[in-house]
């Protein structure tokens, strides 16, 4: 069991680490898009796509970067009590509260899945099985949702990015859960 | 017996909804009393406008006030909602098109397909530009970043307008932060009512459409659950809201053009503006070619406008 | 169950969750989605969390957030501020408490180059603090100086807090930023006056610098002043096109970030390590903010769905029957109280939307209120037990500074800030004069 947990932690952390290391350079992509926006406005016609594109990049940046930020410990905690606790007590409390965090992320993930299904033209109430159906080829893609801007990009790609991001957040939280279990069993992590 | 509660979200912000929505809902709530109450929410309040349709389909929101275009409804008729370029001359055109020329039936059918009850269509104001810098010619429109409806934006982009889509409530600030150069979303009444007249300086008297087409919708299941008399009451209140807007805008547009002090009026000469009108006819054909339903609707618009021209004054003066 | 009871339950559950030490966004998000599910069930209970993500995507001014964070990290990591510190060190060292006064000056300049207090804190704690301690300055006073000084980051433009406030109050960012200038400088002047007074009464708190350290040749001293040019250039490159309407808000923030980056490259300070730290920490801090706002937006939507705005309005105006000024003062007090145990960003996203409509309805100017709000946030940042600045100070301060020192150090500065808050309340012109002057008509 412990071996399994260690293996899971290694894989989950590695995947999220790699992804986060790539996504963090998104700041320069964002800068580039915004710079192009001001250049094109000053010297040519303003671009149709820059603001919306920048918004998509930002979503990718903070949602896909989320798991890596958990690894970095960037997310503040209220440490009035927590800060004074021993490692062991922290692990015990986190063990439970991280499940609540996972619940929140699960609801986000479900929301992202049903919104993605909608963006692929599915309007009934079994989005999860529909998306599986699309992947396995048993379900048809219907009317694709487009953003209501003049640029009219399809919405499904950014929503898929959000699915991936929320899923990987859960993966990372489970890894944190496993780490707490191992800590309680006396391992040093 | 349990009280029924509905959540209704409008695409309009609070300042505008005070006129175009609140009175009708207040009336409904007062009459329905303990049997049913409708809670109103404004632009982006519970769900962002882009998600509004989906939220109604799923029942997060029970009813919606919006045009088809800005809430991006997944139907064949979406492009005709909001402002279909040069589709109508006066706000009375809209109820006639829906009640006498058969648009009601098409809308009801298209929305039923996606699980939504189309309650009724109504007209709002004409669509004018309100901008920071004056527009005196088509050349002045080039490069302006304008908040407008998706379909209107698609049409206007051939004249160098850069359409920008942002949450309704953020428009005033976006003009001030430089994200926008102006707005082509409403008539002058709305510009004054919601504060856009405070951040822009000029109002172009040429309009790209004489009246906005918008509707009340409800989630189909919720609608079917209502007893007949409450359905009727809701329909009546929606009609009241449509009627109120007819005179509120009609009078307001004229009064503010003449007596308003915040916006200077500019005009593009008729001869030059005619190129925009003829571009609109081509745009209609482009749209009609997209599907059978769209062809049917465009034909109705054409038929209606031909009839009005033949009828002459006061329907048409040209 | 009554709406008031539900609202109270939501707030107290959130507080309880926060006390467990779980990540702030998790605590808030969990309460939000559970409340949504209990209240709305399958009629939208599942959607509120995700709707917030779509709403957040459309909040375009938040694109400035990573830009300002990146700017701040480039400035602090590349130690561009070293030269600035040296400038103040030499020029101000001759006064009693001069190094502390110079540190406030340093903080003002850093505030003009970034939108958060993080950079000021980092620079203050790593560059100024060790130097001040070495020169025998009182450790409690200088710890307070750095915390108070760095909090100017959100009042002197550019300011991320004011951008967030602008989103919520629907007020123009440009005017809000300009409104922060005079109060920011006023507050800095009041800090300086306080330091000068304390050191005059008790010279041991801030000894005069050894002449050997500051008696440079005149030409050398003048050359040091050049360090002060850089912040002004970065500030101007970002603000001038923005105020003139040549670039939009988000474009300006990108230009500011690029300017800071290029400045570091040209000064030869953009090493591999600096680059790595800036890029990585920008992701971390941006994620922290965005995830908190994401969760807080969901919480706010549920709250809004309960009709909380109307409830607050009726509580203040009808049930308590208070005058507009009493309401305003109570609001500021409640922010300070909440700020002692609630994360500042979450507070802004959850509570400000409830208050702002009422403030507007009472006839107060929302630009002016934005400045009151920001000063209150600065106070909340610094007051224990929960405060982002405290959190950073604990992480960055040298070991001889204990938690007790940090807590004790802030008292006089918080009093100065309350005095400044009162002045801006009594004389609204302090905030509104500059934006009216610049934007005029
Ligand atoms: Na600043
Ligand atoms: Na605090």
XYZ file of N, CA, C and O and ligand atoms in Angstrom, chain C residues 339-340 380 383 386-387, ligand 2:
25
model
N -11.108 41.937 8.549
C -9.745 41.801 8.045
C -8.818 41.136 9.040
O -7.754 40.645 8.663
N -9.202 41.132 10.319
C -8.329 40.466 11.277
C -8.404 38.956 11.136
O -7.512 38.254 11.543
N -5.991 46.262 7.299
C -6.324 44.843 7.458
C -5.132 43.951 7.112
O -4.909 42.929 7.756
N -2.882 43.927 10.336
C -3.296 43.582 11.685
C -3.407 42.081 11.875
O -3.973 41.384 11.043
N -4.592 37.609 10.997
C -4.527 37.254 9.595
C -4.177 38.462 8.762
O -4.896 39.448 8.761
N -3.096 38.378 8.055
C -2.738 39.492 7.194
C -1.675 39.039 6.239
O -0.726 38.344 6.613
Na -5.544 41.336 9.065
